[in-house]
XYZ file of C-alpha atoms in Angstrom:
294
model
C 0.000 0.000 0.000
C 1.617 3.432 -1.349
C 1.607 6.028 1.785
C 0.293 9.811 1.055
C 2.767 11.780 -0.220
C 1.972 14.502 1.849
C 2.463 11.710 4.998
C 5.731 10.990 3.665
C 6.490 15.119 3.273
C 5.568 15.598 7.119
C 7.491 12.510 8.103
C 10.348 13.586 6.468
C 10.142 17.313 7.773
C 9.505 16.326 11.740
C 12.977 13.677 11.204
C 14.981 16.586 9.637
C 13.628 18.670 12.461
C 14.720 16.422 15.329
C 18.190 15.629 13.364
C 18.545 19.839 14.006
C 17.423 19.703 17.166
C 20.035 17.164 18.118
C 22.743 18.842 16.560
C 21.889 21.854 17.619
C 21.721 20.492 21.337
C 24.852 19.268 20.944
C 27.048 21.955 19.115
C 28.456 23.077 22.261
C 29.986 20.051 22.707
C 31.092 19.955 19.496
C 34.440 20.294 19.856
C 35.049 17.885 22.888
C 33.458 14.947 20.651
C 35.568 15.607 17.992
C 38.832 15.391 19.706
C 37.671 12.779 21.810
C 36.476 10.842 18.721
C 40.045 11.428 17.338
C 41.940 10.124 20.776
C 39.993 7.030 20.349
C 40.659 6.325 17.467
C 44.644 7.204 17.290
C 44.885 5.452 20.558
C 42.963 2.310 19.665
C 45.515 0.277 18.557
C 47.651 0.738 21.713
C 44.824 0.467 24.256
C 44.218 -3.140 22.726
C 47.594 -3.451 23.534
C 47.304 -2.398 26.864
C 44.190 -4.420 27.721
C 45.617 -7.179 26.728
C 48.784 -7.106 28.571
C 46.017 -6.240 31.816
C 44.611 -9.686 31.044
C 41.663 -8.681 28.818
C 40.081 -6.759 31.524
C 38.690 -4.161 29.933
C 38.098 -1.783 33.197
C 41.130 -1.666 33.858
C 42.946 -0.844 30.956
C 40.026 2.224 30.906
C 41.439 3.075 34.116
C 44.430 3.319 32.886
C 44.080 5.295 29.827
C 41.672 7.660 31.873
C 44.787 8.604 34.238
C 46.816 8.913 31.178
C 44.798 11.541 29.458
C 44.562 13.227 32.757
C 48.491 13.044 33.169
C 48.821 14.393 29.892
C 46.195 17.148 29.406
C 45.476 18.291 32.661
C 48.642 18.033 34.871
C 50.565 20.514 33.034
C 48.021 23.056 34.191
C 47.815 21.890 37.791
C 52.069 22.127 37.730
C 51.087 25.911 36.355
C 48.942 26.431 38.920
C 51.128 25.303 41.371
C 54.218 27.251 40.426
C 52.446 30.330 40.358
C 51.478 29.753 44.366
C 54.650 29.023 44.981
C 56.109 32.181 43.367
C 53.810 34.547 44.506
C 56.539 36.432 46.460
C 58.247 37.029 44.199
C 55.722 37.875 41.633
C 54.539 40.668 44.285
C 57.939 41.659 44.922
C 58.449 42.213 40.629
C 55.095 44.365 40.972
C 56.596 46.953 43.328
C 59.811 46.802 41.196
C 57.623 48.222 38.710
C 56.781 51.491 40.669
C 60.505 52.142 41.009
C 61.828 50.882 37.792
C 65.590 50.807 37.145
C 67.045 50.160 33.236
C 70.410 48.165 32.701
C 72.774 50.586 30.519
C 72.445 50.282 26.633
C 73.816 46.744 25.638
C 76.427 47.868 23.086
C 75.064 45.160 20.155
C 71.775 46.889 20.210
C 72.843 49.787 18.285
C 74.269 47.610 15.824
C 71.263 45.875 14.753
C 70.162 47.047 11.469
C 67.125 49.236 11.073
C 65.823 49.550 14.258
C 69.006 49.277 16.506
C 70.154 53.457 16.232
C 66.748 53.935 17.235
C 65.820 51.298 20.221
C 70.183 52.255 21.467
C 68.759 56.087 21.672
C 65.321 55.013 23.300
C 66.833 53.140 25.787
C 69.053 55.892 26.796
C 66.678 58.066 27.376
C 64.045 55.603 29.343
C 67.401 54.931 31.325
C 67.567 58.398 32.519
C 63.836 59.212 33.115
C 62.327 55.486 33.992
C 58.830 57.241 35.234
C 58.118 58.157 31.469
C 58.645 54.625 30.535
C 56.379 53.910 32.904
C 53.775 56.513 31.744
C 53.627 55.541 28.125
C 53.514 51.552 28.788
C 50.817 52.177 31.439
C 48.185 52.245 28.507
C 49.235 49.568 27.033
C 49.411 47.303 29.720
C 45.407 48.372 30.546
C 44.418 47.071 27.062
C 46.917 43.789 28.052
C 44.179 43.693 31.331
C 41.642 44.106 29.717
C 42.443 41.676 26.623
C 43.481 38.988 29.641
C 39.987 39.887 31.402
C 38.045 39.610 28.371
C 39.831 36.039 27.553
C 39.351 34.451 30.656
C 36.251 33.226 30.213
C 37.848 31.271 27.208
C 40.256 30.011 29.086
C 37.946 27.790 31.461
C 36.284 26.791 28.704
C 39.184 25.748 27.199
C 39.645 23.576 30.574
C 35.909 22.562 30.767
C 36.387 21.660 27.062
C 39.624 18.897 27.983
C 37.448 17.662 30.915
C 34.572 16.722 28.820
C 37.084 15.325 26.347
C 38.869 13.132 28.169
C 35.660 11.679 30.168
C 33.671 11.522 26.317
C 37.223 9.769 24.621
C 36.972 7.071 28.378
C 33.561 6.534 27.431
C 34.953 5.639 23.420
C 37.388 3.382 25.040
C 35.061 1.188 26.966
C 32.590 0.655 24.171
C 34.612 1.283 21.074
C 33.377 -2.473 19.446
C 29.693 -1.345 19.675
C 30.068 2.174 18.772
C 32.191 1.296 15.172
C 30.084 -1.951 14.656
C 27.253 0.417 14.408
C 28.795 2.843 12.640
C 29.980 0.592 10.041
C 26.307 -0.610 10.055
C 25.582 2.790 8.900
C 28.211 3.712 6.636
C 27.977 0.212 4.626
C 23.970 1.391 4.509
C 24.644 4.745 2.780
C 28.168 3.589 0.910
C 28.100 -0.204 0.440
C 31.844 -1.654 0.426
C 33.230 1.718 -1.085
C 32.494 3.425 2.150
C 33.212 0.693 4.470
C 36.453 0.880 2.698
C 36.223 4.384 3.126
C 35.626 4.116 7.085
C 38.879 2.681 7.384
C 41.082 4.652 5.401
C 40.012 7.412 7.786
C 40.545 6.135 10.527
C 44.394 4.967 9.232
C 44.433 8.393 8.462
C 44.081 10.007 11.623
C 45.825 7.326 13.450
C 48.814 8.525 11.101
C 48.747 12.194 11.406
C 48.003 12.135 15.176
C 51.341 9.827 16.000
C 53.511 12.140 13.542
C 51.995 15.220 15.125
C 52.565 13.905 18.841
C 56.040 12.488 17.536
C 56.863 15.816 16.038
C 55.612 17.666 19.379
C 57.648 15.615 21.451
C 60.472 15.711 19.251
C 60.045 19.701 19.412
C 59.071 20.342 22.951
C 62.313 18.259 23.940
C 64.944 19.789 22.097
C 63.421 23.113 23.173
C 63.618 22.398 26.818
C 67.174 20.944 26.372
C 67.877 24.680 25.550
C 66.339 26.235 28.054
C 67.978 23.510 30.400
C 71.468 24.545 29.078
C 70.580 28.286 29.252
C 69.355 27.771 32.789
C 65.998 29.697 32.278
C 63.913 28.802 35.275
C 61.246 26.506 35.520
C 62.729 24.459 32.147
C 60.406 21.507 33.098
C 57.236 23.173 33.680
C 57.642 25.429 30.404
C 58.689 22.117 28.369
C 55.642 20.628 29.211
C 53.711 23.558 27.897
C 55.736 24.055 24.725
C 54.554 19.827 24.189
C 50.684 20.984 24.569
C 51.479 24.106 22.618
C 52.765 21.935 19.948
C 50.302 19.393 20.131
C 47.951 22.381 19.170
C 49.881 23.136 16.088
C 50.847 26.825 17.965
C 54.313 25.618 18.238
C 57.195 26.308 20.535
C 57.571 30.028 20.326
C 55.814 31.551 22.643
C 57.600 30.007 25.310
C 61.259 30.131 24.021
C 60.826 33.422 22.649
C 60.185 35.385 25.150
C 62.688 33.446 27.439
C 65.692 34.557 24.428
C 64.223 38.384 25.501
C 64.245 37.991 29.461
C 68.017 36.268 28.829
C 68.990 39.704 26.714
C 67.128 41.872 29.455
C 69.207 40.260 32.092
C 72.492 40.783 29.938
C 73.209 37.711 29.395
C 74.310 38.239 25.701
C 75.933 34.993 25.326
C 73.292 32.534 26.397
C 70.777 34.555 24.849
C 72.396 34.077 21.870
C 72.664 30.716 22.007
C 69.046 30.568 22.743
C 68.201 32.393 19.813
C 70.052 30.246 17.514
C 68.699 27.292 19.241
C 64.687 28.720 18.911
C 65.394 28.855 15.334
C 66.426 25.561 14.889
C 63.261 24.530 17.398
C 61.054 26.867 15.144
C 62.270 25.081 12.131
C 61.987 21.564 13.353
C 58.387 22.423 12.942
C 58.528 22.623 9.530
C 61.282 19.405 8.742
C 59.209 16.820 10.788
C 55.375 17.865 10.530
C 54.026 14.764 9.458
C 52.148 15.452 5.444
């Protein structure tokens, strides 16, 4: 018996209508599913691994990836956290240096750097002898800085909400990945046939291939940078090699952290290990480039 077109016509407009509803419900997590859709299957291979050197038990080896992700993702903030506590004296201390600010003399290799070194030797001689006015003219800048921190805060715990819910949606993955890809192959083999059954698993080769050469070349990176920082003996190497590793992870890359560490070296006067530091950021910089997996 043939149904009523105009049947059919509702039937189809209340299913597209739930589909968006759905989706719309869950585009804010839109961006934790993905990634945790991606750690599961990158990490597949080596959590079948893992469960079955735990004996096949499959809690367990859920467990143990769940601490893992933690380790990785959330730690480095907690160490963050942690460093800032324990530095707060000193960080208060560096905020009433500010009130009564005092300039090391012109480096001499400044004014020999072309284009702008005449010009930053002569402003630094005269912020040197009237420090207040340096102070006066930054001031406005450093309220948009506030302001521009203020306004991105909010980001930043979602940022941290967003790894939470990624790491608890990618544990969920890992304790029923079987049923979740046997029904998505159910699904795919529906719309595709073979061709995108076939297709299924070239994807997922895919991003099992581009996430180990991105963590490779992150780790790789993140390393090699901290080994400078190590021999330069900028403080807290560890903690800021663990967040050039993230930054890397997230395809930012290592210079924002070495960077401004070559600077505070050169501030200090340390002209030698800050240029060894330089040289060895642009060789970290360019290791970006050399090892990115594509």
């Amino acid at each position: 018996m043939s149904r009523d077109p105009f049947q059919i016509f509702i039937s189809s407009l209340v299913t597209l209508a739930l589909i968006g509803a759905a989706l719309w419900i869950l585009s804010p997590f839109a961006v934790a599913i993905l990634w945790a859709t991606m750690i599961a299957v990158a990490c597949w291979p080596l959590f079948l691994r893992l469960e079955a050197r735990l004996g096949r038990r499959r809690w367990l080896a859920v467990t143990a990836m769940f601490f893992v992700m933690l380790a990785v993702f959330v730690l480095p903030f907690v160490a963050a956290v942690a460093t800032l506590v324990q530095h707060t004296d000193e960080i208060v201390h560096f905020i009433k240096l500010l009130s009564q600010p005092e300039l090391l003399p012109p480096l001499a290799w400044v004014q020999t750097l072309p284009l702008i070194g005449p010009r930053a030797h002569e402003w630094w001689t005269a912020a040197q002898g009237d420090p207040q006015s340096l102070v006066a003219r930054a001031l406005p800048y450093l309220g948009k800085l506030v302001q521009w921190l203020v306004g991105h805060a909010s980001g930043v715990g979602l940022l941290v909400v967003n790894i939470l819910l990624t790491i608890v949606l990618a544990t969920v993955m890992f304790a029923n990945g079987e049923a979740a890809a046997d029904h998505l192959r159910r699904a795919v083999r529906r719309l595709g046939g073979a061709r995108g059954e076939q297709a299924l698993q070239l994807s997922a080769m895919a991003i099992r291939g581009v996430a180990l050469g991105v963590v490779v070349t992150a780790l790789i990176q993140a390393t090699f940078a901290g080994i400078g920082l190590w021999i330069a003996d900028v403080p807290l190497a560890g903690l800021l090699t663990a967040a050039m590793f993230l930054l890397a992870i997230a395809q930012i890359g290592v210079g924002p952290v070495m960077i401004p560490a070559t600077i505070w070296l050169y501030w200090n006067g340390d002209t030698l290990w800050g240029t060894v530091l330089l040289v060895w950021t642009a060789i970290a910089l360019t290791m970006e480039t050399c090892c990115a997996p594509g």
